[in-house]
Short mmCIF file of C-alpha atoms in Angstrom, two decimals:
data_model
loop_
_atom_site.label_atom_id
_atom_site.label_comp_id
_atom_site.label_asym_id
_atom_site.label_seq_id
_atom_site.Cartn_x
_atom_site.Cartn_y
_atom_site.Cartn_z
CA TYR A 1 123.31 138.92 132.04
CA THR A 2 123.36 135.41 133.42
CA PHE A 3 120.39 136.19 135.68
CA PRO A 4 118.71 139.46 134.63
CA GLY A 5 117.32 141.51 137.49
CA LYS A 6 119.73 140.07 140.07
CA LYS A 7 122.76 141.89 141.48
CA GLU A 8 125.74 142.16 139.13
CA GLY A 9 128.62 140.00 140.36
CA ALA A 10 126.37 137.58 142.26
CA LEU A 11 127.12 133.88 142.00
CA ILE A 12 124.45 132.03 140.05
CA GLY A 13 123.86 128.28 140.04
CA ARG A 14 121.91 126.14 137.63
CA ILE A 15 121.13 122.45 137.51
CA GLY A 16 120.70 120.88 134.09
CA SER A 17 120.12 122.84 130.92
CA SER A 18 116.91 124.72 131.71
CA ASP A 19 117.11 128.43 132.55
CA SER A 20 114.17 127.90 134.89
CA ASN A 21 116.51 126.00 137.22
CA LYS A 22 118.69 129.04 138.04
CA PHE A 23 119.18 130.19 141.62
CA LEU A 24 121.27 132.65 143.59
CA VAL A 25 124.11 131.07 145.56
CA GLY A 26 125.07 132.42 148.96
CA SER A 27 126.63 131.50 152.25
CA ASP A 28 124.88 128.48 153.75
CA LYS A 29 122.48 128.28 150.79
CA GLN A 30 120.47 125.06 150.75
CA ILE A 31 118.51 123.92 147.71
CA THR A 32 116.58 120.84 146.72
CA ALA A 33 117.08 119.96 143.08
CA SER A 34 113.92 119.52 141.05
CA GLU A 35 115.78 117.48 138.42
CA SER A 36 119.08 115.73 137.98
CA GLY A 37 121.84 117.10 135.80
CA THR A 38 125.12 118.97 135.76
CA LEU A 39 125.57 121.67 138.40
CA TRP A 40 126.82 124.88 136.77
CA PHE A 41 128.09 128.10 138.33
CA CYS A 42 128.54 131.51 136.74
CA ILE A 43 129.00 135.10 137.85
CA ASN A 44 126.08 137.36 137.02
CA ASP A 45 127.80 139.55 134.44
CA ASP A 46 127.27 140.91 130.94
CA LEU A 47 127.80 137.67 128.98
CA ARG A 48 128.36 139.26 125.57
CA GLY A 49 129.94 142.56 126.61
CA THR A 50 126.86 144.44 125.35
CA TYR A 51 126.86 147.01 128.17
CA GLY A 52 130.56 147.21 128.97
CA ALA A 53 133.59 144.98 129.46
CA GLY A 54 131.56 141.92 130.45
CA PHE A 55 133.74 139.05 131.66
CA THR A 56 136.96 140.53 130.24
CA ASP A 57 137.64 142.74 133.29
CA ASN A 58 136.97 140.03 135.90
CA LYS A 59 139.83 138.94 138.18
CA GLY A 60 140.23 136.60 141.11
CA GLU A 61 138.71 133.31 142.03
CA LEU A 62 135.91 131.75 144.04
CA VAL A 63 136.04 128.69 146.25
CA ILE A 64 132.77 126.76 146.30
CA GLU A 65 132.16 124.02 148.85
CA ILE A 66 129.36 121.57 148.11
CA GLU A 67 128.02 119.18 150.70
CA ASN A 68 125.40 116.51 150.10
CA VAL A 69 123.10 116.34 153.13
CA ASN A 70 120.65 113.48 152.86
#
């Protein structure tokens, strides 16, 4: 899973390449980045299909709004 131990289907964010920079995304979520880098998003699902269909049975879309508040 993208973020083991977190709810399946949750939206996960990550900044940069380090797995230690993962966080759960939610309505009105505010974070302060500890490093610069690319902002990635992924659904918390079985990445390799080890425990079931993984990403192959996913449908729909998400709209993510990002606002920089300095």
